[in-house]
Short mmCIF file of C-alpha atoms and ligand atoms in Angstrom, two decimals:
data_model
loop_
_atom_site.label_atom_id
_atom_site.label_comp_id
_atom_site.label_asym_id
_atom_site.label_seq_id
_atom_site.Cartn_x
_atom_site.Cartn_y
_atom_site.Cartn_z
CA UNK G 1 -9.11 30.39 14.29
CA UNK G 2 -6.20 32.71 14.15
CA UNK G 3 -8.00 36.09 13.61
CA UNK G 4 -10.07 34.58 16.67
CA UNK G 5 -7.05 34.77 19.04
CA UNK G 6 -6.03 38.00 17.01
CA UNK G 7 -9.50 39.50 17.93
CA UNK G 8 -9.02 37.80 21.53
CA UNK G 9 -5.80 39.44 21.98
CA UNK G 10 -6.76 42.60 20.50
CA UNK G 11 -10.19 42.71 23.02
CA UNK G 12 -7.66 41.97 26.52
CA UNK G 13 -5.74 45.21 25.12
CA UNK G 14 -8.37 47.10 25.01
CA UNK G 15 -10.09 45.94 28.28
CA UNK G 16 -6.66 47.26 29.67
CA UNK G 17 -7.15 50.73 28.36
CA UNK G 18 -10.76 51.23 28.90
CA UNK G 19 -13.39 51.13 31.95
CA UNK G 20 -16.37 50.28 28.89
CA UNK G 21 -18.74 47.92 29.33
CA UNK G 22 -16.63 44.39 28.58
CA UNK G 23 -19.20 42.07 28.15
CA UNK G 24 -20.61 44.45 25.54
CA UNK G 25 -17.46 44.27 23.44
CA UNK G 26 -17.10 40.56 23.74
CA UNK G 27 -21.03 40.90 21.81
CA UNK G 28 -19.30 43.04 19.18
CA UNK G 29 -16.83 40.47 18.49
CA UNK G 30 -18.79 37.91 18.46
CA UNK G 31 -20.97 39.63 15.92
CA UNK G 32 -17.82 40.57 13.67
CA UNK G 33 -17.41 36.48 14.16
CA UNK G 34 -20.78 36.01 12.60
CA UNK G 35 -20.46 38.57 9.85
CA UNK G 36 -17.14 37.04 8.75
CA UNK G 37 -18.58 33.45 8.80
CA UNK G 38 -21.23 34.60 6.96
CA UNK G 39 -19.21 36.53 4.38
CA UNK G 40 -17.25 33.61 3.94
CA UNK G 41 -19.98 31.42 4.03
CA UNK G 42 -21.18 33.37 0.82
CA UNK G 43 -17.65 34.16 -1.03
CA UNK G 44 -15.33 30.75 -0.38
CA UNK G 45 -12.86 31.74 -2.41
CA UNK G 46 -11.45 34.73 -4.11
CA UNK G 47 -11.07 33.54 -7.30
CA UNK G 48 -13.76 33.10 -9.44
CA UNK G 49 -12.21 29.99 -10.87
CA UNK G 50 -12.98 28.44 -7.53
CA UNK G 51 -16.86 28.80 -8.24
CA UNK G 52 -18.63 25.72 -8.06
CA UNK G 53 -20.74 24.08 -11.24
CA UNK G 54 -23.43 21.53 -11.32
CA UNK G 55 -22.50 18.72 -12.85
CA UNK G 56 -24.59 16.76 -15.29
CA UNK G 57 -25.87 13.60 -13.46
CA UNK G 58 -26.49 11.72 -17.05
CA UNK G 59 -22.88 12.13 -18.22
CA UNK G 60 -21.74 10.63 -14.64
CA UNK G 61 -21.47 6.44 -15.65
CA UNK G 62 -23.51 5.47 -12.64
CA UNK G 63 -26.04 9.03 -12.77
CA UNK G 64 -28.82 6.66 -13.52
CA UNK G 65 -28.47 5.71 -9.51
CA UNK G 66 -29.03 9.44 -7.98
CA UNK G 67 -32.14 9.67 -7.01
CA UNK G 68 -34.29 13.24 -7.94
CA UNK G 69 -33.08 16.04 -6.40
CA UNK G 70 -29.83 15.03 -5.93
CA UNK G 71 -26.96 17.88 -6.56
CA UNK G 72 -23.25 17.23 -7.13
CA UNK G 73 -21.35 20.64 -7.54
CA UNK G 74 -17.01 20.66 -8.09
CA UNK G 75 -14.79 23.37 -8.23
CA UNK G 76 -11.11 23.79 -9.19
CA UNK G 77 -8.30 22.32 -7.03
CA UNK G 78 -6.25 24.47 -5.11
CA UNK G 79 -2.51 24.33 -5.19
CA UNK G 80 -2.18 22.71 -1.40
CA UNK G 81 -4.98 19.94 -2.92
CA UNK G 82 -2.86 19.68 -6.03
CA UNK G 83 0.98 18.78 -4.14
CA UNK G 84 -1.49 16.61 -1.44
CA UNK G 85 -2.20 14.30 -3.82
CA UNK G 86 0.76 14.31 -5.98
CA UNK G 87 2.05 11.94 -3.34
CA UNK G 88 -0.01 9.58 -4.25
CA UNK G 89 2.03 6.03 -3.97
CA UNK G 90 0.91 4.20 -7.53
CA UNK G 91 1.49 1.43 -6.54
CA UNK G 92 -0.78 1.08 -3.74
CA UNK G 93 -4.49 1.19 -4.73
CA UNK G 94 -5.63 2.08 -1.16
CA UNK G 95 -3.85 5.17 -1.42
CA UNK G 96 -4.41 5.61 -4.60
CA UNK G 97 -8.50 5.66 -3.70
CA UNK G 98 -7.38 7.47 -0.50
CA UNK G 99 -5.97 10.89 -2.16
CA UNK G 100 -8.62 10.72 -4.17
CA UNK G 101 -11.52 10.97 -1.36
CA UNK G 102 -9.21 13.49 -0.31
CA UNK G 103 -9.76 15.44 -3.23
CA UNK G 104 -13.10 15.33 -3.26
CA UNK G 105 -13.58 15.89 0.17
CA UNK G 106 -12.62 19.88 -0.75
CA UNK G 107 -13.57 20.14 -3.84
CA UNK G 108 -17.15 18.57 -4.18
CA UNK G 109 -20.70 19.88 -2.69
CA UNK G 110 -23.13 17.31 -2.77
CA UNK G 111 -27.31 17.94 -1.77
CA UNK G 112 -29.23 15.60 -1.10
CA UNK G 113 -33.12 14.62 -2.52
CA UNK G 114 -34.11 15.87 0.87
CA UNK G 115 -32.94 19.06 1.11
CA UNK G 116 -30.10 18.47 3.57
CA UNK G 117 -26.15 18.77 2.67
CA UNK G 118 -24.74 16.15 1.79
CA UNK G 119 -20.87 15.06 0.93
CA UNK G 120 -18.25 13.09 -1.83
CA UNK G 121 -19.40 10.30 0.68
CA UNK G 122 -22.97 10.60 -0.59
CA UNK G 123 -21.68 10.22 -4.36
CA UNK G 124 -21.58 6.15 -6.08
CA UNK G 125 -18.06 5.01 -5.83
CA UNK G 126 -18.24 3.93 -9.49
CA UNK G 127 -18.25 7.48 -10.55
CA UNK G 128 -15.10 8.76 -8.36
CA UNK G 129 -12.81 8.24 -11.12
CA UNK G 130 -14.74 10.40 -13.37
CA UNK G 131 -15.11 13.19 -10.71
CA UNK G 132 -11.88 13.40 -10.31
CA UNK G 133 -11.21 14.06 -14.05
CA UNK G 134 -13.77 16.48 -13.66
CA UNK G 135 -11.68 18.27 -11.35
CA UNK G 136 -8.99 17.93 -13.30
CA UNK G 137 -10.48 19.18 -16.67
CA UNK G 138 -11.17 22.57 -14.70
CA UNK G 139 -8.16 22.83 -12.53
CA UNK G 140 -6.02 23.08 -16.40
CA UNK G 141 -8.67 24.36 -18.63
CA UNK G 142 -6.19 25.21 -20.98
CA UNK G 143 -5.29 21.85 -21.31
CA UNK G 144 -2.90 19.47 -19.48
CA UNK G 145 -2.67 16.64 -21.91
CA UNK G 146 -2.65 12.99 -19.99
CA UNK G 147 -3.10 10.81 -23.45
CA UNK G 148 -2.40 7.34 -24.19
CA UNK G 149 -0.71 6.12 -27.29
CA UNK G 150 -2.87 3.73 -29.82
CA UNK G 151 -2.72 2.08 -33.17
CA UNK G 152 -5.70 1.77 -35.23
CA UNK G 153 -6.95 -1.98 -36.00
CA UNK G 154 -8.19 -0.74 -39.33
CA UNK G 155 -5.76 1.07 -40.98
CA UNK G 156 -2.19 0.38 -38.11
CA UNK G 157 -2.14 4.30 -37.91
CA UNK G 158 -0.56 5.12 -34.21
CA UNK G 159 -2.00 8.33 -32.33
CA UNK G 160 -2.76 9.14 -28.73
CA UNK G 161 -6.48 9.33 -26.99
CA UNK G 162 -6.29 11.89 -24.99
CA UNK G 163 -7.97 10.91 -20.83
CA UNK G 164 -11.54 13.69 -21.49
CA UNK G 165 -14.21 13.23 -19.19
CA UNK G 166 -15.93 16.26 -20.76
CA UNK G 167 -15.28 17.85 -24.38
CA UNK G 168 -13.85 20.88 -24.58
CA UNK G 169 -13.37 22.97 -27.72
CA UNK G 170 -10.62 21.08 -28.69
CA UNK G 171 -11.16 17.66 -27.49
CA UNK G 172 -14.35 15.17 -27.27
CA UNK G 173 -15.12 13.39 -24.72
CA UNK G 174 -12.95 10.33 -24.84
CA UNK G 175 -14.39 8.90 -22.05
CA UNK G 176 -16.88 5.01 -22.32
CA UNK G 177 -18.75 4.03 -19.56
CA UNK G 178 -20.08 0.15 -18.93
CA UNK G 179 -23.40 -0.10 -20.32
CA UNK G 180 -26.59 -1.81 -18.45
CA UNK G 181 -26.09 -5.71 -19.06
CA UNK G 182 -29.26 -6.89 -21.01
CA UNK G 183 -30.62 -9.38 -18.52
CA UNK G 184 -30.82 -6.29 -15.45
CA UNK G 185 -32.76 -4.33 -17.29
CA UNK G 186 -36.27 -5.38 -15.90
CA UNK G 187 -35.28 -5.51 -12.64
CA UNK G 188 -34.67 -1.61 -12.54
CA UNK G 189 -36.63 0.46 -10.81
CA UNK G 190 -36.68 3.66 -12.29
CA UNK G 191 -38.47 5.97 -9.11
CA UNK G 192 -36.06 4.42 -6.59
CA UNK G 193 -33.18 4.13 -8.95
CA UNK G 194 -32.72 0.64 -7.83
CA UNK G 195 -32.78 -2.96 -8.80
CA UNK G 196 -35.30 -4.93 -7.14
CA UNK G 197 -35.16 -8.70 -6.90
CA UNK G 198 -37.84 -10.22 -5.29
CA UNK G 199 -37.23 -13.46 -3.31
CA UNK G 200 -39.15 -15.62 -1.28
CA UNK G 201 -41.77 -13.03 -0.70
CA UNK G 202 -39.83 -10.17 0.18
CA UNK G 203 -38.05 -7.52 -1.71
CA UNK G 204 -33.79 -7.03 -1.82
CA UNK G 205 -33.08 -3.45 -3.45
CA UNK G 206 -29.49 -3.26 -4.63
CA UNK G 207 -27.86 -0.09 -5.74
CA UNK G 208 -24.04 0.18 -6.45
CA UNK G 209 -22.43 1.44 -3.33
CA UNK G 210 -21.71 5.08 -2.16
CA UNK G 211 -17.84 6.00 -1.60
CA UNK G 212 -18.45 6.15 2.12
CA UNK G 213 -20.01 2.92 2.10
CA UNK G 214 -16.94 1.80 0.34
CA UNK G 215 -14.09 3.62 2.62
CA UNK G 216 -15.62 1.97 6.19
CA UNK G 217 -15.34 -1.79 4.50
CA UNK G 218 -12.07 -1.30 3.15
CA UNK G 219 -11.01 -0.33 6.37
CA UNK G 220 -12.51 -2.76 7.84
CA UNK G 221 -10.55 -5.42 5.56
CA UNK G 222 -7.59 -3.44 6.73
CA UNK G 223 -8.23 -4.20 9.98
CA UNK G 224 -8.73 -7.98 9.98
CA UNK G 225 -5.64 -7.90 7.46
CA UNK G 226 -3.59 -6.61 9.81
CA UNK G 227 -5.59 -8.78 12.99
CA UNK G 228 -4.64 -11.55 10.67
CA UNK G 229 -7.87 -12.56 10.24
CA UNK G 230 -9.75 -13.63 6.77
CA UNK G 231 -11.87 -11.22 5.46
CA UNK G 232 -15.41 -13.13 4.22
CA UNK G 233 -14.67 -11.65 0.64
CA UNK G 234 -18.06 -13.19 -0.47
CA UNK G 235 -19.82 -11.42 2.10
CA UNK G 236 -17.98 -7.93 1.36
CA UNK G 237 -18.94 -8.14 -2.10
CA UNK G 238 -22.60 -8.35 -2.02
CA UNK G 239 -23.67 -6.39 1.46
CA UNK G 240 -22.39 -3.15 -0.13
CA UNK G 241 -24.83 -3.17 -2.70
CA UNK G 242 -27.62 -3.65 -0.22
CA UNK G 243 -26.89 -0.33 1.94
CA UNK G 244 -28.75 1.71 -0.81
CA UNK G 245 -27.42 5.14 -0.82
CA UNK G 246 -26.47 4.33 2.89
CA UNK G 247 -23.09 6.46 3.76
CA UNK G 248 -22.39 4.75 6.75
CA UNK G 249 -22.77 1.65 8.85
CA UNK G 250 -21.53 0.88 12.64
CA UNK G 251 -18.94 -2.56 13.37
CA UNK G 252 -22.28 -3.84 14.81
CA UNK G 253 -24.11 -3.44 12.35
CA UNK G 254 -21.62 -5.22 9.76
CA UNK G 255 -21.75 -8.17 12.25
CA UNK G 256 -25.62 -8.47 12.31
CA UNK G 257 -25.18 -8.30 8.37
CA UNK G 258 -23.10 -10.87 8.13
CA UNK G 259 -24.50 -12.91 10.09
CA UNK G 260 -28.04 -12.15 8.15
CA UNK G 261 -26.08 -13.00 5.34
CA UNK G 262 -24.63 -16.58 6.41
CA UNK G 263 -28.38 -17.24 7.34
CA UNK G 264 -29.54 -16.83 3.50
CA UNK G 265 -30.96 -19.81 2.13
CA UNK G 266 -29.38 -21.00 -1.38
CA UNK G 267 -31.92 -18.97 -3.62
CA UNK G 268 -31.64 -15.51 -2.29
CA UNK G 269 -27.20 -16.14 -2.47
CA UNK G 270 -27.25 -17.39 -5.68
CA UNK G 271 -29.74 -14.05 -6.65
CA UNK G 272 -27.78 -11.54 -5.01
CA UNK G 273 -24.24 -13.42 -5.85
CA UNK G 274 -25.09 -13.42 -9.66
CA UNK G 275 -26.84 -9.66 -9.83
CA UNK G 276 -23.69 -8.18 -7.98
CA UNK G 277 -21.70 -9.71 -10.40
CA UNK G 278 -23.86 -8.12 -13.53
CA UNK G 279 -23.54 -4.64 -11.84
CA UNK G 280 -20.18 -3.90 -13.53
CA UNK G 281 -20.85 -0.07 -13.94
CA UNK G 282 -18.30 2.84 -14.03
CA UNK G 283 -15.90 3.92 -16.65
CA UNK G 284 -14.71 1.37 -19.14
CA UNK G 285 -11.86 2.54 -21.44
CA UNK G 286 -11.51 5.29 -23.82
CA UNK G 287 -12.48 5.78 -27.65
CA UNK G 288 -11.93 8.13 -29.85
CA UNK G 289 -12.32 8.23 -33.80
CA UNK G 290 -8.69 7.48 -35.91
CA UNK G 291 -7.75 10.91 -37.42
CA UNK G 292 -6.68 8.36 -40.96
CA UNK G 293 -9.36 6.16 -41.31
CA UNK G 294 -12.18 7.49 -39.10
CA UNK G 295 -13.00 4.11 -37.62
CA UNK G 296 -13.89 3.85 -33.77
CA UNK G 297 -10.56 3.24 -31.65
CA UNK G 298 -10.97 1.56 -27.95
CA UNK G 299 -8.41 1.45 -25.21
CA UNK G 300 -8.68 0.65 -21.77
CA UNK G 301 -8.40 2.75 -18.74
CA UNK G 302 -5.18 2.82 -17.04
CA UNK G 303 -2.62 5.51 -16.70
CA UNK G 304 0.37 5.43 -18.46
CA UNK G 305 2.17 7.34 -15.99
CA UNK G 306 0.25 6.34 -12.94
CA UNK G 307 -2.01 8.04 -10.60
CA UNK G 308 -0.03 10.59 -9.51
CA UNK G 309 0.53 12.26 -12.96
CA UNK G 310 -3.39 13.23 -13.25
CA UNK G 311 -2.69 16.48 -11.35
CA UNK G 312 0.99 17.40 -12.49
CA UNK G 313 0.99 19.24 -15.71
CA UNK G 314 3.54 17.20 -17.88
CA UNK G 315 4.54 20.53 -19.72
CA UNK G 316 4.57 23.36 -16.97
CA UNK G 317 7.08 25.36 -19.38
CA UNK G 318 4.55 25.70 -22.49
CA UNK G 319 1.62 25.79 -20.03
CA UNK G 320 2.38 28.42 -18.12
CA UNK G 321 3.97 31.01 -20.28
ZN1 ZN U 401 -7.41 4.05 -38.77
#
């Protein structure tokens, strides 16, 4: 915008010192416009640790849910991205989600099985958290160590796991995800990446729900929070799963959804109700083998510092000199 009004003010100058054709020049700017869009379109950053990569849908806990075709690239975070969501309040998980779509808004590309763009909206909210660490991993390649302090429960040695959502040369991945519960398994529909539960005739396809899916019905629980109205929790939790791959979804339509879903008769709730409850996917904890005894260690998944330290490097003295 501001090499537009450069350009702008630079053409008005020159109109005043020449008798040329004016709306010819205005064409030449407009082309310099083009070319620059397009150069930038090509060459986003200057850095080449601002390339994007592909990531691996398998390693992704929910990747079994992307349907073929579909692309997530990440970069790097940029310093502005970096101090944006360093502010991150810990102790409020609606920011805490917030910053994070924030940081994925910049620093994820996302196609879609059909050829169109895509965005971090199009990506299962269950695999957000290990995005992020994504980012994270290749913002500090050279290794900004978030660990979390363990004893062993076969030998009482104490050592930290360090948070890896990918290996590196010196780390594996530490990273567990929640496996497929046993009793889903033949309800999965491999083509559509979807479970399919057939009731009374007709088919319901669930599929855990996208992050944009996700940010309109927590704002809309915000909303009647603050309206001081009661949310119908039972009806938030299972419609999500029934937008497959859906990314967004009008106030109207949420009504005529929940008032589809009041109208269910016992057997599809209890259905729904139950598989919602078995679709527990998404990172679990972390594991990594005692360096004593070489028995499997598990931990769970929360920070020791909070949210906010995932982006600030702990040691900044070591790591940058
Ligand atoms: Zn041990």
């Amino acid at each position: 915008m501001e090499d537009k009004k450069q350009n702008d003010d630079y053409l008005k100058q020159f109109i005043g010192e020449t008798t040329g054709n004016i709306d010819e020049m205005k064409q030449e700017v407009s082309e310099i416009h083009k070319d620059l869009e397009e150069i930038n379109e090509k060459m986003p950053f200057n850095s080449n640790n601002l390339d994007y990569l592909n990531v691996d849908l398998n390693s992704l806990p929910l990747g079994m849910f992307y349907k073929q075709g579909f692309k997530i690239k990440i970069r790097s975070a940029k310093v502005h991205e970096v101090q944006a969501y360093s502010v991150v309040d810990d102790k409020n998980l609606l920011d805490v989600t917030e910053k994070m779509n924030q940081l994925l808004a910049s620093c994820v590309k996302v196609d879609l099985p059909n050829g169109q763009k895509g965005s971090y909206k199009d990506i299962k909210d269950g695999d957000r958290l290990q995005i992020v660490f994504m980012i994270r991993e290749l913002t500090f390649q050279s290794g900004n160590s978030l660990a979390k302090d363990v004893q062993c429960d076969y030998c009482s040695h104490e050592f930290s796991i360090p948070f890896r959502a990918t290996a590196n040369s010196k780390t594996p991945k530490t990273f567990t995800s929640f496996d497929m519960p046993e009793e889903m398994k033949k309800f999965y529909n491999p083509s559509d990446r979807t479970f399919d539960f057939e009731i009374n005739g007709g088919v319901f396809k669930l599929s855990p729900p996208t992050i944009g899916i996700q940010e309109i019905f927590y704002e809309d629980i915000k909303m009647k929070v603050e309206q001081k109205k009661t949310p119908n929790v039972s009806f938030l939790k299972v419609i999500p799963f029934l937008l497959v791959d859906r990314v967004t979804i009008t106030k109207e339509g949420i009504a005529a959804k929940e008032k589809e879903f009041k109208n269910y008769d016992m057997k599809t709730f209890q259905i729904l109700n139950h598989a919602v409850d078995k679709m527990v996917f998404g990172l679990k904890g972390l594991k990594m083998k005692c360096p004593e005894c070489g028995q499997e260690v598990h931990t769970d998944m929360t920070f020791p510092d909070g949210a906010s330290s995932l982006f600030i490097v702990s040691n900044p003295f070591d790591y940058f000199t």
